[in-house]
Coordinates of C-alpha atoms and ligand atoms in Angstrom, one line a residue:
Chain A
M6 CA 0.0 0.0 0.0
S7 CA 1.3 3.4 -0.9
A8 CA 1.0 6.1 1.7
L9 CA -1.8 8.5 1.0
L10 CA -0.9 10.8 3.9
E11 CA 2.6 11.1 5.4
I12 CA 3.4 13.1 8.5
K13 CA 7.1 13.7 9.1
D14 CA 8.5 15.1 12.4
L15 CA 5.5 17.4 12.9
E16 CA 5.7 20.1 15.5
V17 CA 2.8 22.5 16.3
A18 CA 2.8 25.3 18.8
Y19 CA 0.2 27.6 20.3
G20 CA 2.3 30.7 21.0
K21 CA 5.2 29.3 23.0
I22 CA 3.5 26.1 24.1
L23 CA 4.4 23.1 22.0
A24 CA 1.3 20.9 21.7
V25 CA 2.6 18.5 19.1
K26 CA 6.3 17.6 19.6
G27 CA 7.6 15.9 16.6
I28 CA 5.3 13.1 15.5
S29 CA 5.5 11.0 12.4
F30 CA 2.9 8.6 11.0
T31 CA 1.5 7.4 7.7
V32 CA -1.9 6.6 6.5
G33 CA -2.0 4.1 3.6
E34 CA -4.6 4.2 0.8
G35 CA -7.8 2.4 1.8
E36 CA -6.8 2.1 5.5
V37 CA -8.6 3.1 8.6
V38 CA -5.9 4.6 10.9
C39 CA -6.7 5.5 14.5
L40 CA -5.1 8.0 16.8
I41 CA -5.8 7.5 20.4
G42 CA -4.5 9.3 23.4
T43 CA -5.5 11.1 26.6
N44 CA -7.1 14.5 26.8
G45 CA -4.7 17.1 25.6
A46 CA -2.4 14.7 23.8
G47 CA -2.5 16.7 20.6
K48 CA -4.9 14.7 18.5
T49 CA -7.2 17.6 17.5
T50 CA -4.2 19.8 17.0
T51 CA -2.7 17.3 14.6
L52 CA -5.9 17.0 12.5
R53 CA -6.3 20.8 12.4
T54 CA -2.8 21.1 11.1
I55 CA -3.3 18.5 8.4
S56 CA -6.4 20.3 7.2
G57 CA -4.5 23.7 7.1
L58 CA -6.3 25.5 10.0
L59 CA -3.1 25.5 11.9
R60 CA 0.5 25.9 10.6
P61 CA 3.2 23.6 11.8
K62 CA 6.3 25.0 13.5
S63 CA 8.4 22.4 11.7
G64 CA 8.0 19.1 9.9
E65 CA 6.2 18.1 6.7
I66 CA 2.8 16.9 5.7
W67 CA 2.5 15.1 2.4
F68 CA -0.7 14.1 0.7
Q69 CA -0.6 12.0 -2.4
G70 CA 2.9 13.1 -3.1
T71 CA 2.2 16.8 -2.7
R72 CA 3.5 18.7 0.2
I73 CA 0.5 20.5 1.8
D74 CA 1.8 22.1 5.1
K75 CA 1.8 25.5 3.4
V76 CA -1.3 25.1 1.3
A77 CA -4.4 27.1 2.3
A78 CA -7.2 25.2 4.2
H79 CA -9.8 25.7 1.5
E80 CA -7.4 24.3 -1.2
I81 CA -6.6 21.3 0.9
V82 CA -10.3 20.4 0.7
S83 CA -10.1 20.4 -3.1
L84 CA -7.1 18.1 -3.0
G85 CA -9.3 15.5 -1.3
V86 CA -9.0 15.9 2.5
A87 CA -12.2 16.3 4.5
H88 CA -12.2 17.0 8.2
S89 CA -15.2 16.4 10.4
P90 CA -14.2 18.5 13.4
E91 CA -14.3 17.8 17.1
G92 CA -17.7 18.9 18.5
R93 CA -19.3 18.4 15.0
R94 CA -19.5 22.1 14.3
I95 CA -22.5 22.0 12.0
F96 CA -23.9 25.3 11.0
P97 CA -26.8 25.6 13.4
R98 CA -29.0 28.2 11.6
L99 CA -28.7 26.6 8.2
T100 CA -30.9 23.7 7.2
V101 CA -29.7 20.2 7.0
E102 CA -29.6 20.3 3.2
E103 CA -27.7 23.6 3.2
N104 CA -25.1 22.1 5.6
L105 CA -24.7 19.2 3.2
L106 CA -24.4 21.4 0.2
L107 CA -21.7 23.5 2.0
G108 CA -19.7 20.3 2.2
A109 CA -19.6 20.3 -1.6
F110 CA -18.6 24.0 -1.8
S111 CA -15.2 23.3 -3.4
R112 CA -16.8 21.3 -6.2
N113 CA -18.1 22.4 -9.5
D114 CA -18.9 19.0 -11.1
G115 CA -22.3 17.8 -11.9
G116 CA -22.3 15.0 -9.4
I117 CA -23.4 17.0 -6.3
K118 CA -27.0 16.0 -6.6
N119 CA -26.1 12.3 -6.7
D120 CA -23.8 12.7 -3.7
L121 CA -26.5 14.4 -1.8
E122 CA -28.7 11.4 -2.4
A123 CA -25.8 9.1 -1.3
A124 CA -25.5 11.1 1.9
Y125 CA -29.3 10.7 2.4
D126 CA -29.0 7.0 1.8
L127 CA -26.2 6.7 4.3
F128 CA -28.3 8.5 6.9
P129 CA -32.0 8.5 6.0
I130 CA -32.9 10.7 8.9
L131 CA -31.1 13.6 7.1
R132 CA -33.5 13.2 4.1
E133 CA -36.6 13.3 6.4
R134 CA -35.3 16.5 8.1
A135 CA -33.7 18.1 5.1
K136 CA -35.4 21.5 5.6
Q137 CA -35.0 21.6 9.3
P138 CA -32.4 24.0 10.9
A139 CA -29.5 21.8 11.9
G140 CA -29.2 23.5 15.3
T141 CA -32.4 21.6 16.4
F142 CA -30.7 18.3 15.8
S143 CA -29.7 15.9 18.7
G144 CA -26.0 15.2 19.2
G145 CA -26.2 11.9 17.3
E146 CA -28.1 13.5 14.4
Q147 CA -25.6 16.3 14.3
Q148 CA -22.8 13.7 14.1
M149 CA -24.5 12.0 11.2
L150 CA -24.9 15.4 9.5
A151 CA -21.2 16.3 10.1
M152 CA -20.1 13.0 8.5
G153 CA -22.5 13.4 5.6
R154 CA -21.3 16.9 5.1
A155 CA -17.6 15.8 5.1
M156 CA -18.4 13.1 2.5
M157 CA -20.0 15.7 0.2
S158 CA -16.5 16.9 -0.8
R159 CA -15.9 13.4 -2.2
P160 CA -12.7 13.0 -0.1
K161 CA -10.0 10.5 -0.6
L162 CA -9.1 11.0 3.1
L163 CA -11.8 11.5 5.7
M164 CA -10.6 12.7 9.1
L165 CA -13.0 12.2 12.0
D166 CA -12.3 13.9 15.3
E167 CA -14.1 12.0 18.1
P168 CA -17.3 11.1 16.2
S169 CA -18.6 9.1 19.1
M170 CA -18.3 11.8 21.7
G171 CA -21.3 12.1 23.9
L172 CA -23.3 9.5 21.9
S173 CA -25.4 6.7 23.3
P174 CA -23.9 3.2 22.8
L175 CA -26.4 2.4 20.1
M176 CA -25.6 5.6 18.2
M177 CA -21.9 5.1 18.6
Q178 CA -22.3 1.6 17.1
R179 CA -24.1 3.2 14.2
I180 CA -21.4 5.7 13.6
M181 CA -18.6 3.1 13.9
T182 CA -20.5 0.8 11.4
T183 CA -20.6 3.7 9.0
V184 CA -16.8 4.1 9.3
T185 CA -16.4 0.5 8.1
T186 CA -19.0 1.1 5.3
L187 CA -17.2 4.1 4.1
Q188 CA -13.9 2.2 4.1
Q189 CA -15.5 -0.5 2.0
Q190 CA -16.7 2.1 -0.4
G191 CA -13.0 3.2 -0.9
T192 CA -12.6 6.1 1.5
T193 CA -9.4 6.2 3.6
I194 CA -10.1 7.2 7.2
L195 CA -8.0 8.9 9.9
L196 CA -10.0 8.4 13.1
V197 CA -9.4 10.1 16.4
E198 CA -11.2 8.4 19.2
Q199 CA -11.4 8.2 23.0
N200 CA -13.4 5.0 22.6
A201 CA -10.3 2.8 22.0
Q202 CA -12.1 -0.5 22.0
A203 CA -14.5 0.3 19.2
A204 CA -12.0 2.3 17.2
L205 CA -9.0 0.0 17.3
G206 CA -11.2 -3.0 16.6
R207 CA -11.9 -1.7 13.1
S208 CA -8.5 0.0 12.4
N209 CA -5.8 -1.3 10.3
K210 CA -3.3 0.7 12.2
G211 CA -3.2 2.7 15.4
Y212 CA -1.0 5.3 17.0
V213 CA -1.0 6.2 20.7
L214 CA -0.3 9.8 21.5
E215 CA 0.8 11.2 24.8
V216 CA 1.6 14.8 25.5
G217 CA 2.4 15.5 21.9
K218 CA 4.4 12.4 21.1
V219 CA 3.7 9.0 19.5
V220 CA 4.5 6.5 22.3
L221 CA 3.2 3.4 20.7
S222 CA 2.1 2.2 17.3
G223 CA 1.0 -1.1 15.7
S224 CA -1.9 -2.8 14.0
G225 CA -5.3 -2.3 15.6
Q226 CA -5.4 -5.8 16.9
E227 CA -1.8 -5.5 18.4
L228 CA -2.7 -2.4 20.2
L229 CA -6.0 -3.8 21.5
H230 CA -4.0 -6.6 23.1
D231 CA -1.2 -4.4 24.4
D232 CA -1.0 -4.3 28.2
K233 CA -0.3 -0.6 28.4
V234 CA -3.2 0.2 26.1
R235 CA -5.5 -2.0 28.0
K236 CA -4.6 -0.3 31.2
A237 CA -4.6 3.2 30.0
Y238 CA -7.4 3.3 27.5
L239 CA -9.6 0.3 28.1
G240 CA -9.9 0.8 31.8
E241 CA -8.5 -2.7 32.7
D242 CA -6.0 -3.5 35.4
Chain B
M25 CA -53.9 63.5 8.9
D26 CA -52.3 64.8 5.7
L27 CA -49.5 66.2 7.9
F28 CA -49.0 62.9 9.5
M29 CA -49.0 61.1 6.1
Q30 CA -46.5 63.7 4.8
Q31 CA -44.1 63.1 7.6
L32 CA -44.5 59.3 7.1
V33 CA -43.5 59.8 3.5
N34 CA -40.6 61.9 4.4
G35 CA -39.6 59.4 7.1
V36 CA -39.7 56.4 4.7
T37 CA -37.6 58.4 2.2
L38 CA -35.0 59.3 4.7
G39 CA -35.1 55.8 6.2
S40 CA -34.6 54.2 2.8
L41 CA -31.4 56.1 2.4
Y42 CA -30.2 55.1 5.9
A43 CA -31.2 51.5 5.2
L44 CA -29.2 51.4 1.9
I45 CA -26.1 52.5 3.8
A46 CA -26.8 50.5 7.0
V47 CA -26.6 47.2 5.2
G48 CA -22.9 47.8 4.6
Y49 CA -22.2 48.2 8.3
T50 CA -24.1 45.1 9.1
V51 CA -22.8 42.8 6.4
V52 CA -19.2 43.6 7.2
Y53 CA -19.7 43.3 10.9
G54 CA -21.4 40.0 10.4
I55 CA -18.4 38.5 8.6
V56 CA -15.4 40.1 10.4
Q57 CA -16.9 41.8 13.5
L58 CA -15.5 45.1 12.4
I59 CA -17.4 48.4 12.5
N60 CA -16.1 49.9 9.3
F61 CA -16.5 53.6 10.2
A62 CA -15.2 54.5 6.8
H63 CA -18.3 53.1 5.2
G64 CA -20.0 56.6 5.3
E65 CA -17.1 57.7 3.0
V66 CA -17.8 54.8 0.7
F67 CA -21.3 56.3 0.3
M68 CA -19.9 59.8 -0.3
I69 CA -17.5 58.5 -2.9
G70 CA -20.4 56.7 -4.6
A71 CA -22.1 60.1 -5.0
F72 CA -18.9 61.6 -6.4
G73 CA -18.5 58.6 -8.7
A74 CA -22.0 59.3 -10.2
L75 CA -21.2 63.0 -10.5
G76 CA -17.9 62.4 -12.2
T77 CA -19.4 59.9 -14.6
W78 CA -22.0 62.5 -15.5
S79 CA -19.5 65.4 -15.9
Y80 CA -16.7 63.6 -17.7
L81 CA -18.3 60.6 -19.5
L82 CA -21.9 61.6 -20.2
G83 CA -21.4 65.1 -21.4
E84 CA -23.8 66.4 -18.8
S85 CA -26.8 65.1 -20.5
T86 CA -30.0 65.1 -18.4
S87 CA -31.9 62.4 -20.3
I88 CA -33.2 59.6 -18.1
W89 CA -30.9 57.2 -20.0
V90 CA -27.8 58.5 -18.3
L91 CA -29.2 57.5 -14.9
P92 CA -28.2 53.8 -15.2
I93 CA -24.7 54.7 -16.3
M94 CA -24.4 57.1 -13.4
I95 CA -25.5 54.4 -11.1
I96 CA -22.8 52.1 -12.6
G97 CA -20.3 54.8 -12.1
A98 CA -21.3 55.3 -8.5
V99 CA -21.2 51.6 -7.7
A100 CA -17.8 51.2 -9.5
A101 CA -16.3 54.1 -7.4
S102 CA -17.8 52.9 -4.1
T103 CA -17.0 49.2 -4.6
G104 CA -13.5 50.0 -5.8
T105 CA -12.9 52.1 -2.8
A106 CA -14.2 49.5 -0.4
V107 CA -12.3 46.6 -2.0
I108 CA -9.0 48.5 -1.9
M109 CA -9.7 49.6 1.6
E110 CA -10.2 46.0 2.7
R111 CA -7.1 44.8 1.0
F112 CA -4.7 47.4 2.2
A113 CA -6.1 48.8 5.4
Y114 CA -7.9 46.0 7.1
R115 CA -6.5 42.7 5.8
P116 CA -3.1 43.2 7.2
L117 CA -4.8 43.7 10.6
R118 CA -6.9 40.6 10.4
H119 CA -5.2 39.1 13.5
A120 CA -4.4 42.3 15.3
P121 CA -6.3 43.3 18.5
R122 CA -9.8 44.7 17.8
L123 CA -8.9 48.3 18.5
A124 CA -6.3 48.4 15.7
P125 CA -8.8 48.0 12.7
L126 CA -11.3 50.3 14.5
I127 CA -8.7 53.1 14.7
T128 CA -7.6 52.4 11.2
A129 CA -11.2 52.8 10.0
I130 CA -11.3 56.3 11.5
G131 CA -8.0 57.0 9.8
V132 CA -9.3 55.7 6.4
S133 CA -12.4 57.8 6.8
V134 CA -10.4 61.1 7.3
F135 CA -8.1 60.0 4.4
L136 CA -11.0 59.5 2.0
Q137 CA -12.7 62.8 2.9
E138 CA -9.4 64.7 2.4
A139 CA -8.6 62.9 -0.8
V140 CA -11.9 63.9 -2.3
R141 CA -11.6 67.4 -1.1
L142 CA -8.2 67.9 -2.5
F143 CA -8.3 65.9 -5.7
Y144 CA -11.9 66.1 -7.0
P145 CA -12.1 69.3 -9.1
G146 CA -14.0 71.9 -7.2
A147 CA -14.8 69.7 -4.2
K148 CA -13.6 72.2 -1.7
S149 CA -17.1 73.6 -1.7
K150 CA -20.6 72.1 -2.5
L151 CA -21.0 70.8 -6.0
P152 CA -24.4 70.7 -7.8
F153 CA -25.6 67.3 -8.5
P154 CA -27.3 66.7 -12.0
Q155 CA -31.0 66.9 -12.1
I156 CA -32.1 64.0 -14.4
D157 CA -35.4 63.9 -16.3
V158 CA -38.1 61.7 -14.8
V159 CA -36.4 61.2 -11.4
T160 CA -36.3 64.9 -10.6
G161 CA -38.7 67.6 -11.4
P162 CA -42.3 68.4 -10.4
A163 CA -43.4 66.3 -7.4
F164 CA -46.4 64.0 -7.4
K165 CA -49.4 64.9 -5.2
L166 CA -51.5 62.3 -3.6
G167 CA -54.4 64.2 -1.8
G168 CA -52.5 66.6 0.3
V169 CA -49.3 64.6 0.4
V170 CA -46.3 65.6 -1.7
I171 CA -44.0 62.9 -3.0
Q172 CA -40.8 64.0 -4.6
R173 CA -39.6 62.0 -7.5
A174 CA -36.2 61.6 -6.0
A175 CA -37.9 60.2 -2.9
L176 CA -39.7 57.6 -5.0
F177 CA -36.4 56.7 -6.7
T178 CA -34.8 56.2 -3.2
V179 CA -37.6 53.9 -2.0
I180 CA -37.7 51.9 -5.2
A181 CA -33.9 51.6 -5.1
L182 CA -34.1 50.2 -1.6
V183 CA -36.8 47.7 -2.5
I184 CA -34.8 46.4 -5.5
C185 CA -31.5 46.3 -3.7
A186 CA -33.0 44.5 -0.6
L187 CA -34.7 42.0 -2.8
L188 CA -31.5 41.2 -4.9
L189 CA -29.5 41.0 -1.7
W190 CA -31.9 38.6 -0.2
L191 CA -31.8 36.4 -3.2
F192 CA -28.0 36.5 -3.3
V193 CA -27.6 35.5 0.4
N194 CA -30.3 32.9 0.4
R195 CA -30.2 31.4 -3.1
T196 CA -26.7 31.4 -4.3
K197 CA -23.7 29.3 -3.4
L198 CA -21.6 32.3 -2.6
G199 CA -24.3 33.6 -0.3
R200 CA -24.5 30.3 1.5
G201 CA -20.8 30.5 1.9
M202 CA -21.2 33.9 3.5
L203 CA -23.7 32.6 6.0
A204 CA -21.3 29.8 6.8
V205 CA -18.4 32.2 7.4
S206 CA -20.5 34.4 9.6
Q207 CA -21.6 31.4 11.8
D208 CA -18.2 29.6 12.0
P209 CA -15.2 30.8 10.0
D210 CA -12.9 27.9 10.8
T211 CA -15.5 25.3 9.9
A212 CA -16.3 27.3 6.8
R213 CA -12.7 26.9 5.7
L214 CA -13.0 23.2 6.2
M215 CA -15.8 23.3 3.7
G216 CA -13.4 24.7 1.1
I217 CA -14.6 28.2 1.5
N218 CA -12.0 30.9 0.8
V219 CA -12.7 33.2 3.8
D220 CA -10.6 36.1 2.3
R221 CA -12.8 36.0 -0.8
I222 CA -16.0 36.1 1.3
I223 CA -14.8 39.1 3.2
V224 CA -14.1 40.9 -0.1
V225 CA -17.7 40.0 -1.2
A226 CA -19.1 41.4 2.0
F227 CA -17.3 44.7 1.6
A228 CA -18.4 44.8 -2.1
L229 CA -22.0 44.1 -1.3
G230 CA -22.2 46.9 1.3
A231 CA -20.4 49.3 -1.2
I232 CA -22.8 48.5 -4.0
L233 CA -25.8 49.6 -1.9
A234 CA -23.9 52.6 -0.6
G235 CA -23.1 53.6 -4.2
V236 CA -26.8 53.5 -5.1
A237 CA -27.5 55.5 -1.9
G238 CA -25.0 58.1 -3.1
V239 CA -27.0 58.6 -6.3
A240 CA -30.2 58.8 -4.3
Q241 CA -28.7 61.4 -2.0
G242 CA -27.5 63.5 -4.9
L243 CA -30.9 63.5 -6.6
Q244 CA -32.7 64.3 -3.3
N245 CA -30.4 67.2 -2.2
S246 CA -29.4 68.4 -5.6
N247 CA -25.9 69.0 -4.3
I248 CA -23.1 67.0 -2.7
D249 CA -19.9 67.7 -0.8
F250 CA -17.1 65.7 0.7
R251 CA -18.6 65.8 4.2
I252 CA -22.0 64.0 3.4
G253 CA -20.6 60.7 4.5
F254 CA -20.1 61.6 8.1
L255 CA -23.6 62.2 9.4
A256 CA -25.2 59.8 6.9
G257 CA -22.8 57.1 8.0
L258 CA -23.4 57.8 11.7
K259 CA -27.1 57.6 11.2
A260 CA -26.8 54.4 9.1
F261 CA -24.6 52.9 11.7
T262 CA -27.2 53.8 14.3
A263 CA -29.9 52.2 12.1
A264 CA -27.8 49.0 11.9
V265 CA -27.4 48.8 15.7
L266 CA -31.1 49.6 16.1
G267 CA -32.1 46.8 13.9
G268 CA -29.5 44.4 15.4
I269 CA -26.0 44.6 14.0
G270 CA -25.1 41.7 11.8
N271 CA -28.7 41.1 10.7
I272 CA -29.4 42.2 7.2
E273 CA -33.2 42.5 7.5
G274 CA -32.5 44.3 10.8
A275 CA -30.5 47.0 9.0
V276 CA -33.4 47.6 6.6
V277 CA -36.0 47.7 9.3
G278 CA -33.7 49.8 11.6
G279 CA -33.1 52.3 8.8
L280 CA -36.8 52.7 8.1
V281 CA -37.7 53.0 11.7
L282 CA -35.0 55.6 12.3
G283 CA -36.1 57.6 9.3
V284 CA -39.7 57.6 10.3
V285 CA -39.0 58.4 13.9
E286 CA -36.8 61.3 12.9
A287 CA -39.4 62.8 10.6
L288 CA -42.2 62.4 13.2
V289 CA -40.1 63.8 16.0
T290 CA -39.1 66.8 13.9
Q291 CA -42.7 67.5 13.2
Y292 CA -44.4 66.8 16.5
T293 CA -42.0 68.0 19.1
Q294 CA -42.8 71.5 17.9
Y295 CA -46.2 71.1 19.6
L296 CA -44.9 70.1 23.0
P297 CA -46.8 71.9 25.8
F298 CA -45.3 73.8 28.8
G299 CA -42.7 75.6 26.8
L300 CA -41.0 72.3 26.0
S301 CA -41.5 73.1 22.3
A302 CA -38.3 75.0 22.7
F303 CA -36.7 71.6 22.6
G304 CA -38.5 70.6 19.4
G305 CA -38.2 70.9 15.7
S306 CA -35.4 70.0 13.3
S307 CA -32.6 71.4 15.5
W308 CA -33.5 69.0 18.2
K309 CA -34.4 66.0 16.1
D310 CA -31.1 64.2 16.6
V311 CA -31.3 64.5 20.3
W312 CA -34.7 62.9 20.4
T313 CA -33.8 60.3 17.8
F314 CA -30.6 59.2 19.7
A315 CA -32.5 59.2 23.0
L316 CA -34.9 56.7 21.4
L317 CA -32.0 54.6 20.3
I318 CA -30.6 54.5 23.8
L319 CA -34.0 53.6 25.1
V320 CA -34.4 50.8 22.7
L321 CA -31.0 49.4 23.5
V322 CA -31.6 49.6 27.2
F323 CA -34.6 47.3 26.8
R324 CA -33.5 45.3 23.7
P325 CA -29.7 45.3 23.6
Q326 CA -29.8 43.0 20.7
G327 CA -31.7 45.5 18.6
L328 CA -35.2 45.3 17.2
M329 CA -34.6 42.2 15.0
G330 CA -31.9 40.6 17.1
A331 CA -28.2 41.0 16.7
R332 CA -26.6 38.0 15.1
V333 CA -24.1 37.3 12.4
V334 CA -25.2 37.9 8.9
D335 CA -28.4 35.9 8.7
R336 CA -31.8 35.7 7.5
A337 CA -34.3 36.8 10.1
Ligands
LIG13 N1 -6.2 27.3 20.9 C1 -5.3 26.8 21.8 N2 -4.5 27.7 22.5 C2 -3.6 27.2 23.3 N3 -3.4 25.9 23.6 C3 -4.2 25.0 23.0 C4 -5.2 25.4 22.1 N4 -5.8 24.3 21.6 C5 -5.3 23.3 22.3 N5 -4.3 23.7 23.1 C6 -3.4 22.9 23.9 O1 -2.7 22.0 23.1 C7 -2.7 20.7 23.7 C8 -3.3 19.6 22.7 O2 -4.7 19.9 22.6 P1 -5.6 19.0 21.6 O3 -6.9 19.7 21.6 O4 -4.9 18.8 20.4 O5 -5.7 17.7 22.4 P2 -6.6 16.4 22.1 O6 -5.7 15.3 22.1 O7 -7.5 16.6 21.0 O8 -7.5 16.3 23.4 P3 -9.0 15.9 23.7 O9 -9.0 14.4 23.7 O10 -9.3 16.5 25.0 O11 -9.8 16.4 22.6 C9 -3.4 20.8 25.0 O12 -2.5 20.9 26.0 C10 -4.2 22.0 24.9 O13 -4.4 22.7 26.1
LIG14 MG1 -9.5 16.7 20.7

């Protein structure tokens, strides 16, 4: 598998505070790769840097053989990177359909209508509530909308920041199943999760972040059975 | 009754002018949270753009057919000014503390006034504004109510501009992008929206309406000078706050309310009892109008229509 995304020695700072301290990892074409780590480990910072919202202090980000760490955020979307941010960040006063269409803002092709239908097929509730202001949605519904919206740009790489945050077990299951569905449909996924069990179980690869550094990496199954991971992230002792 | 109706007509006319300018304050605020105090000058330059087009390109014709070209000239001047202002005065300060762009706005305002005064031929004193067939000339009479042609022009201009703006914001992709930026700029960037471009669009939209307002002002007053932007801008800003800053419909409603209140106050404070009428009439109108604004803001700090980022009501 060729690397779709490659992060090399990435450092990101907020003012003088270094939040990401030289991490490297790769995401292969067609994989689901999972970043886990405690609160404040730098997972969100890493994703925001990949999508161009933050600029690295040093290091490189390569996507499909193009260096993107100096490319503007709105252009990175057109290259094929979609980012469903932490906390969902749907546009509350726009309708569900308008939110989805915004996901396709960077596109000018004729396939947008079809992809809107595809998003509705993925999450039928979005079709039923298409004209409803998105701010009235429940957390789970908002998460579905955020994922559908991200898919509207037809990404090669979909980055999901804690999609299961605050969801009921049932809804979480639903979201995780969708991750696998999207992978089967050919989307590469970089997944940030607190819920290590569910995430690692369906990941090809995983990286464990602690205070801005990768402290452990391996296949999803390896990490699931690693003692340190079981203690720290699966609440076992 | 006629007197009341007359003041209502005057108020709506004045208010339409305020509304056309107020939209510019509100749209820009909704996108970048900046009160662009130089926007009054954008309106003033619109008026000069129309005058210049008429004097130098149209051979001072007074036929109705020159009006659209004058409007285009006004809009080109105002929009050009606003876009250059954004690019060179505000964009470098995008990440500076709030006070920096605010002070810059005041500086830009003085700069533009002086630039027009010094460089527009004859602008050191008042300049006559062309009187164009059909839109100026004998007023219409409806019963006892007099409706100036230029007043009608202003009101119709507001209706058309507001309608087009509504369609743009709610029915086009770029408009949807604007709504997204006003609600959440970072997430808007994740959608592939070029926020810098949206900001330029916001400045341009406000400037287009201000340019049209510049023509309306010239037709109504039959002369213009480099100072007209100051008070008009202040009133329009007040209207935007009154309606709820950031809310486009609010700016229109705020402008109309402010205009009508101003007209009624001018008329009726003359009849105050107990010698209070000394505090009435046109010399006191601004006192009463701003007193009303303060009152509204005490009880409805978010303005009449609710302050929010650029949004449909
Ligand atoms: N805007 C900011 N300004 C300053 N420091 C920040 C900012 N955002 C994050 N940080 C700091 O950077 C570090 C990494 O934060 P980040 O949000 O990337 O962590 P995370 O791994 O996503 O955590 P969580 O699991 O809680 O979402 C933390 O110490 C955090 O306090
Ligand atoms: Mg996070």
